[in-house]
Amino acid sequence: MSEGKSYQDLLVWQKAVTLTSDVYKTTGFFLDEEKFSLTQQIKRSAVSVPSNIAEGWGRNTDRSFGHFLSIAKGSLYELQTQLIIANRLDYINEQTLNELDSKIVEISKMTSSLMKKLN
């Protein structure tokens, strides 16, 4: 962790916030009966990613930060799975799935890289 910087300066956090915004916009088009099941689970997974990056940063130790980055990475895989399910249920099309998935993969790689730097 670098002194004087904020978690908001981390590119991975910025990209995770953008992904979360994209997910919220996408789920706004889901069927009304989905608003309180898969939609909410997708939103929780998405918002968990930048939230855990921020929380880990706030713990002020590399070990804690690494732990929360690991949680964020798990949330990315959870989100990825839920979006695949949404696609199979025809809530999102293949293009939207691919666009969101490419962001997930990029953030996952960035998270892994950051975790390696901490070790």
Coordinates of N, CA, C and O in Angstrom, one line a residue:
M1 N 0.9 -1.2 0.0 CA 0.0 0.0 0.0 C 0.9 1.2 0.0 O 1.9 1.3 0.7
S2 N 0.5 2.2 -0.8 CA 1.3 3.4 -0.9 C 0.7 4.5 0.0 O -0.5 4.8 -0.1
E3 N 1.6 5.2 0.8 CA 1.1 6.2 1.6 C 0.7 7.4 0.8 O 1.3 7.7 -0.3
G4 N -0.3 8.2 1.3 CA -0.7 9.4 0.6 C -1.7 9.2 -0.5 O -2.3 10.1 -1.0
K5 N -1.9 7.9 -0.9 CA -2.8 7.6 -2.0 C -4.2 7.2 -1.3 O -4.2 6.8 -0.2
S6 N -5.2 7.2 -2.1 CA -6.5 6.7 -1.7 C -6.9 5.5 -2.5 O -6.4 5.3 -3.6
Y7 N -7.7 4.7 -2.0 CA -8.2 3.6 -2.7 C -8.9 4.1 -4.0 O -8.9 3.4 -5.0
Q8 N -9.4 5.3 -4.0 CA -10.1 5.9 -5.2 C -9.1 6.1 -6.3 O -9.5 6.3 -7.5
D9 N -7.8 6.2 -6.0 CA -6.8 6.3 -7.0 C -6.4 5.0 -7.7 O -5.7 5.0 -8.7
L10 N -6.9 3.9 -7.2 CA -6.6 2.6 -7.7 C -7.4 2.4 -9.0 O -8.6 2.5 -9.0
L11 N -6.7 2.1 -10.1 CA -7.4 1.9 -11.4 C -8.4 0.7 -11.2 O -9.5 0.7 -11.8
V12 N -8.0 -0.3 -10.5 CA -8.9 -1.5 -10.3 C -10.2 -1.1 -9.6 O -11.3 -1.6 -10.0
W13 N -10.1 -0.2 -8.6 CA -11.3 0.3 -7.9 C -12.2 1.1 -8.9 O -13.4 0.9 -8.9
Q14 N -11.6 2.0 -9.7 CA -12.3 2.8 -10.6 C -13.0 1.9 -11.6 O -14.2 2.2 -12.0
K15 N -12.4 0.9 -12.2 CA -13.0 0.0 -13.1 C -14.1 -0.8 -12.5 O -15.1 -1.1 -13.1
A16 N -13.9 -1.2 -11.2 CA -15.0 -1.9 -10.5 C -16.2 -1.1 -10.3 O -17.4 -1.5 -10.4
V17 N -16.0 0.2 -10.0 CA -17.2 1.1 -9.9 C -17.9 1.3 -11.2 O -19.1 1.3 -11.2
T18 N -17.1 1.4 -12.3 CA -17.8 1.5 -13.6 C -18.5 0.2 -13.9 O -19.7 0.3 -14.4
L19 N -18.0 -0.9 -13.6 CA -18.7 -2.2 -13.9 C -20.0 -2.2 -13.1 O -21.0 -2.6 -13.6
T20 N -19.9 -1.8 -11.8 CA -21.1 -1.8 -11.0 C -22.2 -0.9 -11.6 O -23.4 -1.3 -11.6
S21 N -21.8 0.3 -12.0 CA -22.8 1.2 -12.7 C -23.4 0.5 -13.9 O -24.6 0.6 -14.1
D22 N -22.5 -0.1 -14.7 CA -23.0 -0.8 -15.9 C -24.0 -1.9 -15.6 O -25.0 -2.1 -16.2
V23 N -23.7 -2.7 -14.5 CA -24.6 -3.8 -14.1 C -25.9 -3.2 -13.6 O -27.0 -3.7 -13.9
Y24 N -25.9 -2.1 -12.8 CA -27.2 -1.5 -12.4 C -28.0 -1.1 -13.5 O -29.2 -1.3 -13.6
K25 N -27.4 -0.5 -14.5 CA -28.1 0.0 -15.7 C -28.7 -1.2 -16.5 O -29.8 -1.2 -16.9
T26 N -27.9 -2.3 -16.6 CA -28.4 -3.5 -17.3 C -29.5 -4.1 -16.6 O -30.5 -4.5 -17.3
T27 N -29.5 -4.3 -15.3 CA -30.5 -5.0 -14.6 C -31.8 -4.1 -14.5 O -32.9 -4.7 -14.2
G28 N -31.7 -2.9 -14.8 CA -32.9 -2.0 -14.9 C -33.9 -2.5 -15.9 O -35.1 -2.1 -15.9
F29 N -33.4 -3.3 -16.9 CA -34.3 -3.8 -18.0 C -34.8 -5.2 -17.7 O -35.6 -5.7 -18.5
F30 N -34.5 -5.8 -16.5 CA -35.0 -7.1 -16.2 C -36.5 -7.0 -15.9 O -37.1 -6.0 -15.6
L31 N -37.1 -8.2 -16.1 CA -38.6 -8.3 -15.8 C -38.9 -7.9 -14.4 O -38.1 -8.1 -13.5
D32 N -40.1 -7.3 -14.2 CA -40.5 -6.9 -12.8 C -40.4 -8.0 -11.8 O -40.0 -7.8 -10.7
E33 N -40.8 -9.2 -12.2 CA -40.8 -10.3 -11.2 C -39.4 -10.7 -10.8 O -39.2 -11.4 -9.9
E34 N -38.4 -10.3 -11.6 CA -37.0 -10.6 -11.3 C -36.4 -9.6 -10.3 O -35.3 -9.7 -9.9
K35 N -37.1 -8.5 -10.1 CA -36.5 -7.4 -9.3 C -36.0 -7.7 -7.9 O -35.1 -7.1 -7.4
F36 N -36.5 -8.8 -7.3 CA -36.2 -9.1 -6.0 C -35.5 -10.4 -5.8 O -35.3 -10.9 -4.7
S37 N -35.0 -11.0 -6.9 CA -34.3 -12.3 -6.8 C -33.0 -12.2 -7.5 O -32.0 -11.7 -6.9
L38 N -32.9 -12.7 -8.7 CA -31.6 -12.6 -9.4 C -31.1 -11.2 -9.6 O -29.9 -11.0 -9.4
T39 N -31.9 -10.3 -9.8 CA -31.5 -8.9 -10.0 C -30.8 -8.4 -8.8 O -29.7 -7.8 -8.8
Q40 N -31.4 -8.6 -7.6 CA -30.7 -8.2 -6.4 C -29.4 -8.9 -6.1 O -28.5 -8.3 -5.6
Q41 N -29.4 -10.2 -6.4 CA -28.1 -10.9 -6.2 C -27.0 -10.4 -7.1 O -25.9 -10.3 -6.7
I42 N -27.4 -10.1 -8.3 CA -26.4 -9.5 -9.3 C -25.9 -8.2 -8.8 O -24.7 -7.9 -8.8
K43 N -26.8 -7.4 -8.3 CA -26.4 -6.0 -7.8 C -25.5 -6.2 -6.6 O -24.5 -5.5 -6.5
R44 N -25.8 -7.1 -5.7 CA -25.0 -7.3 -4.5 C -23.6 -7.8 -4.8 O -22.6 -7.3 -4.2
S45 N -23.5 -8.7 -5.8 CA -22.2 -9.2 -6.2 C -21.4 -8.0 -6.8 O -20.2 -7.9 -6.5
A46 N -22.0 -7.3 -7.7 CA -21.3 -6.2 -8.3 C -20.8 -5.1 -7.4 O -19.6 -4.7 -7.4
V47 N -21.7 -4.7 -6.5 CA -21.3 -3.6 -5.5 C -20.3 -4.1 -4.5 O -19.5 -3.4 -3.9
S48 N -20.2 -5.4 -4.3 CA -19.3 -6.0 -3.4 C -17.8 -5.9 -3.8 O -16.9 -5.8 -3.0
V49 N -17.6 -5.8 -5.1 CA -16.2 -5.7 -5.7 C -15.5 -4.4 -5.3 O -14.5 -4.5 -4.6
P50 N -16.0 -3.3 -5.7 CA -15.3 -2.0 -5.2 C -15.4 -1.8 -3.7 O -14.5 -1.2 -3.1
S51 N -16.5 -2.3 -3.1 CA -16.6 -2.1 -1.7 C -15.5 -2.9 -0.9 O -15.0 -2.3 0.1
N52 N -15.2 -4.1 -1.3 CA -14.2 -4.9 -0.7 C -12.8 -4.3 -1.0 O -11.9 -4.4 -0.1
I53 N -12.6 -3.8 -2.1 CA -11.3 -3.1 -2.4 C -11.1 -2.0 -1.5 O -10.1 -1.8 -0.9
A54 N -12.2 -1.2 -1.3 CA -12.1 0.0 -0.5 C -11.9 -0.4 1.0 O -11.1 0.2 1.7
E55 N -12.7 -1.4 1.4 CA -12.6 -1.8 2.8 C -11.2 -2.4 3.1 O -10.6 -2.1 4.2
G56 N -10.7 -3.2 2.2 CA -9.3 -3.8 2.4 C -8.3 -2.7 2.5 O -7.4 -2.7 3.3
W57 N -8.4 -1.7 1.6 CA -7.5 -0.6 1.7 C -7.5 0.1 3.0 O -6.5 0.5 3.6
G58 N -8.7 0.3 3.6 CA -8.9 1.0 4.8 C -8.4 0.2 6.0 O -8.2 0.8 7.1
R59 N -8.1 -1.0 5.9 CA -7.5 -1.8 7.0 C -6.0 -1.5 7.2 O -5.5 -1.9 8.3
N60 N -5.4 -0.9 6.3 CA -4.0 -0.4 6.4 C -2.9 -1.4 6.6 O -1.8 -1.1 7.1
T61 N -3.2 -2.7 6.2 CA -2.1 -3.7 6.2 C -2.2 -4.4 4.9 O -3.3 -4.6 4.4
D62 N -1.1 -4.8 4.4 CA -1.0 -5.5 3.1 C -1.8 -6.9 3.3 O -2.5 -7.3 2.3
R63 N -1.7 -7.5 4.4 CA -2.3 -8.8 4.6 C -3.9 -8.6 4.6 O -4.5 -9.4 3.9
S64 N -4.4 -7.7 5.3 CA -5.8 -7.4 5.2 C -6.3 -7.0 3.8 O -7.3 -7.4 3.4
F65 N -5.5 -6.1 3.2 CA -5.8 -5.7 1.9 C -5.9 -6.9 0.9 O -6.9 -7.0 0.1
G66 N -4.9 -7.8 1.0 CA -4.9 -9.0 0.2 C -6.1 -9.9 0.4 O -6.7 -10.4 -0.5
H67 N -6.5 -10.0 1.7 CA -7.7 -10.8 2.1 C -9.0 -10.2 1.4 O -9.8 -10.9 0.8
F68 N -9.1 -8.9 1.5 CA -10.3 -8.3 0.9 C -10.3 -8.3 -0.6 O -11.3 -8.3 -1.3
L69 N -9.1 -8.2 -1.2 CA -9.0 -8.4 -2.7 C -9.4 -9.8 -3.1 O -10.1 -9.9 -4.1
S70 N -9.1 -10.8 -2.3 CA -9.5 -12.1 -2.5 C -11.1 -12.2 -2.5 O -11.7 -12.9 -3.3
I71 N -11.7 -11.6 -1.5 CA -13.1 -11.5 -1.5 C -13.7 -10.9 -2.7 O -14.7 -11.3 -3.3
A72 N -13.1 -9.7 -3.1 CA -13.6 -9.0 -4.3 C -13.5 -9.9 -5.5 O -14.4 -9.9 -6.3
K73 N -12.4 -10.7 -5.6 CA -12.3 -11.6 -6.7 C -13.3 -12.7 -6.7 O -13.9 -13.0 -7.8
G74 N -13.7 -13.2 -5.6 CA -14.8 -14.2 -5.5 C -16.1 -13.6 -5.9 O -16.9 -14.2 -6.6
S75 N -16.3 -12.3 -5.6 CA -17.5 -11.6 -6.0 C -17.6 -11.5 -7.5 O -18.7 -11.5 -8.1
L76 N -16.4 -11.3 -8.1 CA -16.4 -11.2 -9.6 C -16.8 -12.5 -10.2 O -17.6 -12.5 -11.2
Y77 N -16.4 -13.6 -9.7 CA -16.8 -14.9 -10.2 C -18.3 -15.2 -10.0 O -18.9 -15.8 -10.8
E78 N -18.7 -14.7 -8.8 CA -20.1 -14.9 -8.5 C -21.0 -14.0 -9.5 O -22.0 -14.5 -10.1
L79 N -20.6 -12.8 -9.8 CA -21.2 -11.9 -10.7 C -21.2 -12.6 -12.1 O -22.2 -12.6 -12.8
Q80 N -20.1 -13.1 -12.5 CA -19.9 -13.7 -13.8 C -20.9 -14.8 -14.0 O -21.6 -14.9 -15.0
T81 N -21.0 -15.7 -13.0 CA -22.0 -16.8 -13.0 C -23.4 -16.3 -13.1 O -24.2 -16.8 -13.9
Q82 N -23.8 -15.3 -12.3 CA -25.1 -14.8 -12.3 C -25.5 -14.1 -13.7 O -26.6 -14.3 -14.1
L83 N -24.5 -13.5 -14.3 CA -24.8 -12.9 -15.6 C -25.0 -14.0 -16.7 O -25.8 -13.8 -17.6
I84 N -24.2 -15.1 -16.6 CA -24.4 -16.2 -17.5 C -25.8 -16.8 -17.3 O -26.5 -17.0 -18.3
I85 N -26.3 -16.9 -16.1 CA -27.7 -17.3 -15.8 C -28.7 -16.4 -16.4 O -29.6 -16.8 -17.1
A86 N -28.4 -15.1 -16.2 CA -29.3 -14.0 -16.8 C -29.4 -14.1 -18.3 O -30.5 -14.0 -18.9
N87 N -28.3 -14.4 -18.9 CA -28.2 -14.6 -20.4 C -29.0 -15.8 -20.8 O -29.8 -15.8 -21.8
R88 N -28.9 -16.9 -20.1 CA -29.6 -18.1 -20.4 C -31.1 -18.0 -20.2 O -31.9 -18.7 -20.9
L89 N -31.5 -17.1 -19.4 CA -32.9 -16.8 -19.2 C -33.4 -15.7 -20.1 O -34.6 -15.3 -20.0
D90 N -32.6 -15.3 -21.0 CA -32.9 -14.2 -22.0 C -33.2 -12.9 -21.3 O -33.9 -12.0 -21.9
Y91 N -32.6 -12.6 -20.2 CA -32.7 -11.3 -19.5 C -31.6 -10.3 -20.1 O -31.9 -9.1 -20.2
I92 N -30.5 -10.9 -20.5 CA -29.5 -10.1 -21.2 C -29.1 -10.8 -22.5 O -29.0 -12.0 -22.5
N93 N -28.7 -10.1 -23.5 CA -28.3 -10.7 -24.8 C -26.8 -11.1 -24.7 O -26.1 -10.7 -23.8
E94 N -26.4 -11.8 -25.7 CA -25.0 -12.3 -25.8 C -24.0 -11.1 -25.8 O -22.9 -11.2 -25.2
Q95 N -24.3 -10.0 -26.5 CA -23.4 -8.9 -26.6 C -23.2 -8.2 -25.2 O -22.1 -7.9 -24.9
T96 N -24.3 -8.0 -24.5 CA -24.2 -7.4 -23.2 C -23.4 -8.3 -22.3 O -22.5 -7.9 -21.5
L97 N -23.7 -9.6 -22.3 CA -22.9 -10.6 -21.5 C -21.4 -10.5 -21.8 O -20.6 -10.4 -20.9
N98 N -21.1 -10.5 -23.1 CA -19.7 -10.4 -23.5 C -19.0 -9.1 -23.0 O -17.8 -9.1 -22.6
E99 N -19.7 -8.0 -23.1 CA -19.2 -6.7 -22.7 C -18.9 -6.7 -21.2 O -17.8 -6.3 -20.8
L100 N -19.9 -7.2 -20.4 CA -19.7 -7.2 -19.0 C -18.6 -8.2 -18.6 O -17.8 -8.0 -17.7
D101 N -18.6 -9.3 -19.3 CA -17.7 -10.4 -19.0 C -16.2 -9.9 -19.2 O -15.3 -10.2 -18.5
S102 N -16.0 -9.2 -20.3 CA -14.7 -8.7 -20.6 C -14.2 -7.7 -19.5 O -13.0 -7.8 -19.1
K103 N -15.1 -7.0 -18.9 CA -14.7 -6.1 -17.8 C -14.4 -6.9 -16.6 O -13.5 -6.6 -15.8
I104 N -15.2 -7.9 -16.3 CA -15.0 -8.8 -15.2 C -13.6 -9.4 -15.3 O -12.8 -9.5 -14.3
V105 N -13.3 -10.0 -16.5 CA -12.0 -10.6 -16.7 C -10.8 -9.6 -16.4 O -9.8 -10.0 -15.8
E106 N -11.0 -8.4 -17.0 CA -9.9 -7.4 -16.8 C -9.7 -7.1 -15.3 O -8.6 -7.0 -14.8
I107 N -10.8 -6.9 -14.6 CA -10.7 -6.5 -13.2 C -10.2 -7.7 -12.4 O -9.4 -7.5 -11.5
S108 N -10.5 -8.9 -12.8 CA -10.0 -10.1 -12.1 C -8.5 -10.2 -12.3 O -7.8 -10.4 -11.3
K109 N -8.0 -9.9 -13.5 CA -6.6 -9.9 -13.7 C -5.9 -8.8 -12.9 O -4.8 -9.1 -12.4
M110 N -6.5 -7.7 -12.9 CA -5.9 -6.6 -12.2 C -5.8 -6.9 -10.7 O -4.8 -6.5 -10.0
T111 N -6.9 -7.5 -10.2 CA -6.9 -7.8 -8.8 C -5.9 -8.9 -8.4 O -5.1 -8.8 -7.4
S112 N -5.7 -9.9 -9.3 CA -4.7 -10.9 -9.1 C -3.3 -10.3 -9.1 O -2.4 -10.6 -8.3
S113 N -3.0 -9.4 -10.0 CA -1.8 -8.7 -10.1 C -1.5 -7.9 -8.8 O -0.3 -7.9 -8.3
L114 N -2.5 -7.2 -8.3 CA -2.3 -6.4 -7.1 C -2.0 -7.3 -5.9 O -1.2 -7.0 -5.1
M115 N -2.7 -8.5 -5.9 CA -2.5 -9.4 -4.8 C -1.1 -9.9 -4.8 O -0.4 -10.1 -3.8
K116 N -0.5 -10.2 -6.0 CA 0.9 -10.7 -6.1 C 1.8 -9.6 -5.7 O 2.9 -10.0 -5.0
K117 N 1.6 -8.4 -6.0 CA 2.4 -7.3 -5.5 C 2.5 -7.2 -4.0 O 3.5 -6.8 -3.4
L118 N 1.4 -7.5 -3.3 CA 1.3 -7.5 -1.9 C 2.1 -8.6 -1.2 O 2.5 -8.4 -0.1
N119 N 2.3 -9.7 -1.9 CA 3.0 -10.8 -1.3 C 4.5 -10.8 -1.5 O 5.3 -10.3 -1.9

